[in-house]
Coordinates of C-alpha atoms in Angstrom, one line a residue:
X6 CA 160.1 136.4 145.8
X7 CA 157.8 137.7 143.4
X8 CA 155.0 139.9 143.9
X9 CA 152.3 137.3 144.1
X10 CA 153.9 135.5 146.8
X11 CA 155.0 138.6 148.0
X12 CA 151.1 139.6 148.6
X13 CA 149.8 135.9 149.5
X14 CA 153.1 135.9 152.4
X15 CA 152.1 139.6 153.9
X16 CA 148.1 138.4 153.8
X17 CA 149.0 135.6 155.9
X18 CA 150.9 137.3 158.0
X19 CA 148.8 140.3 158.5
X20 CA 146.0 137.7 159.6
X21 CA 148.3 136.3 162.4
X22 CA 149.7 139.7 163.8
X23 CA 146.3 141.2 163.8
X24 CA 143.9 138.2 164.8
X25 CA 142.9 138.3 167.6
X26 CA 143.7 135.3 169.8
X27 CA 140.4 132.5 170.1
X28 CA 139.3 132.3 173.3
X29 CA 138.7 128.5 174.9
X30 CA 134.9 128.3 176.3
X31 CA 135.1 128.2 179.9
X32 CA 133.5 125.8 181.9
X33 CA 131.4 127.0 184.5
X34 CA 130.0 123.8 186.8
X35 CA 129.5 120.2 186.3
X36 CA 126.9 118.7 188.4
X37 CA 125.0 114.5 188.0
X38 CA 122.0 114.5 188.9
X39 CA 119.5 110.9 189.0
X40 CA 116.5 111.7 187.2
X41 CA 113.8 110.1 188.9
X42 CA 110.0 109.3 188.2
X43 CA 109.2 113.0 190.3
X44 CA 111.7 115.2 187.9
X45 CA 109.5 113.8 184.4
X46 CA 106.6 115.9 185.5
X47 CA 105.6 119.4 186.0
X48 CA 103.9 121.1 188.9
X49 CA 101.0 120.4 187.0
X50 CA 101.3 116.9 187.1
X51 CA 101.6 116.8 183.4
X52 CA 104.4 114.4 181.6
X53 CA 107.4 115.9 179.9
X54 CA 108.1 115.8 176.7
X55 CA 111.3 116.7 176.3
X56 CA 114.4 116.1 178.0
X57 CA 115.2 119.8 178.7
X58 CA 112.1 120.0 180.4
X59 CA 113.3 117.0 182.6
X60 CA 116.7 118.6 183.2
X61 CA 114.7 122.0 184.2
X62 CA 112.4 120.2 186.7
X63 CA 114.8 118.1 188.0
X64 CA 116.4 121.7 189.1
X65 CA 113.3 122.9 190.2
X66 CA 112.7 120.3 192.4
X67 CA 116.3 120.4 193.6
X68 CA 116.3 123.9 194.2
X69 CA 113.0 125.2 194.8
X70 CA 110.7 122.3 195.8
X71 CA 113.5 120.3 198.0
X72 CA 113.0 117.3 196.1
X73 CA 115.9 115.0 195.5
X74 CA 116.9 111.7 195.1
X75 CA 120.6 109.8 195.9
X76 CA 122.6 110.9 193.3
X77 CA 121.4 114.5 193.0
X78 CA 124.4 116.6 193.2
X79 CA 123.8 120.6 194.3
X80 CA 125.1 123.5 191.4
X81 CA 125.2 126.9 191.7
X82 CA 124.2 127.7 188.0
X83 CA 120.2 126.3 188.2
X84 CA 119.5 127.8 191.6
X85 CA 118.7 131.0 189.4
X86 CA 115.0 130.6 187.9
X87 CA 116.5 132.6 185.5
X88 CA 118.8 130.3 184.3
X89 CA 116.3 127.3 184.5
X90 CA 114.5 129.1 181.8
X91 CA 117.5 129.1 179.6
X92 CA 117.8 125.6 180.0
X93 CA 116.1 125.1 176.8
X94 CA 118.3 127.5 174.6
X95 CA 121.5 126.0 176.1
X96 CA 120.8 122.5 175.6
X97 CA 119.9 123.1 172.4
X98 CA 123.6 124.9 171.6
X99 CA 125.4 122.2 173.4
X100 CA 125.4 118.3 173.1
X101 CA 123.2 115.8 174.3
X102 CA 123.0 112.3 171.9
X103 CA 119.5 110.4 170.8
X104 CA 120.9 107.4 173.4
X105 CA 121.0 110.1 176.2
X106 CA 117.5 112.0 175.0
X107 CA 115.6 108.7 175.0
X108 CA 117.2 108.1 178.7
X109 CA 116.3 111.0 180.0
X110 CA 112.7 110.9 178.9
X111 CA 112.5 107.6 180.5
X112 CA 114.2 108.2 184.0
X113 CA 115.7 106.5 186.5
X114 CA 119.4 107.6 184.9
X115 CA 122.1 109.7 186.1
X116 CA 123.2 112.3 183.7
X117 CA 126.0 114.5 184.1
X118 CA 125.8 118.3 183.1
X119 CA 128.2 120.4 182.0
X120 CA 127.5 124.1 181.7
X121 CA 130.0 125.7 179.1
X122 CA 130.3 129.9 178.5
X123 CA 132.0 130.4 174.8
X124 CA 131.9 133.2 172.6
X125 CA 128.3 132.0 171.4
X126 CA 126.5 132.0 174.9
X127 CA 126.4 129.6 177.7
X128 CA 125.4 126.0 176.4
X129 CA 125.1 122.6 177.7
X130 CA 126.6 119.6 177.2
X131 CA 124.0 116.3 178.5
X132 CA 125.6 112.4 178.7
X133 CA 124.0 110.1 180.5
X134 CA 126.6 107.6 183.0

């Protein structure tokens, strides 16, 4: 072997034996929920804009108003107000298509959420069924 391959073989292999493994994201809860003419506005009675704002209320209502419709389902994740005010930064790290946005922002749909932890944060990940 010469030395060039000599130094391209122990690069590579240095990179494998001291890499560090990558770590899968973890999903933390899956929930549908029907959005529903109540979730597309605020306390306020103002119309959303934006479908993260439609996901938050629709967990605001859920959890802290007692508003649902059939289809809601209950998660753990949103009861936090603390983590209905991420809702915003996570949906904008995760997935959600232009179909799904459009959806939302109309209502009467049932989306189903799935809240993802990786190595970047906690993110979510929007399709509508």
């Amino acid at each position: 072997m010469n030395m060039k391959h000599w130094f391209a073989a122990s690069a590579i292999l240095g990179g494998v034996l001291l890499g560090q493994p990558a770590l899968a994201d973890e999903l933390i809860e899956e929930y549908n929920a029907y959005i529903g003419q109540d979730d597309l506005f605020n306390s306020d009675g103002m119309q959303l804009t934006q479908p993260w704002q439609v996901i938050r209320q629709d967990r605001a209502n859920y959890h802290r108003f007692g508003i649902s419709q059939p289809g809601d389902d209950g998660d753990s994740f949103f009861a936090s107000a603390k983590n209905r005010e991420r809702a915003e930064r996570m949906i904008r790290n995760g997935t959600i298509t232009r179909d799904a946005r459009n959806a939302i922002l109309g209502g009467d749909v049932t989306i189903n959420v799935q809240i993802w932890r990786g190595n970047g944060g906690d993110y979510i990940n929007v399709t509508v069924d």
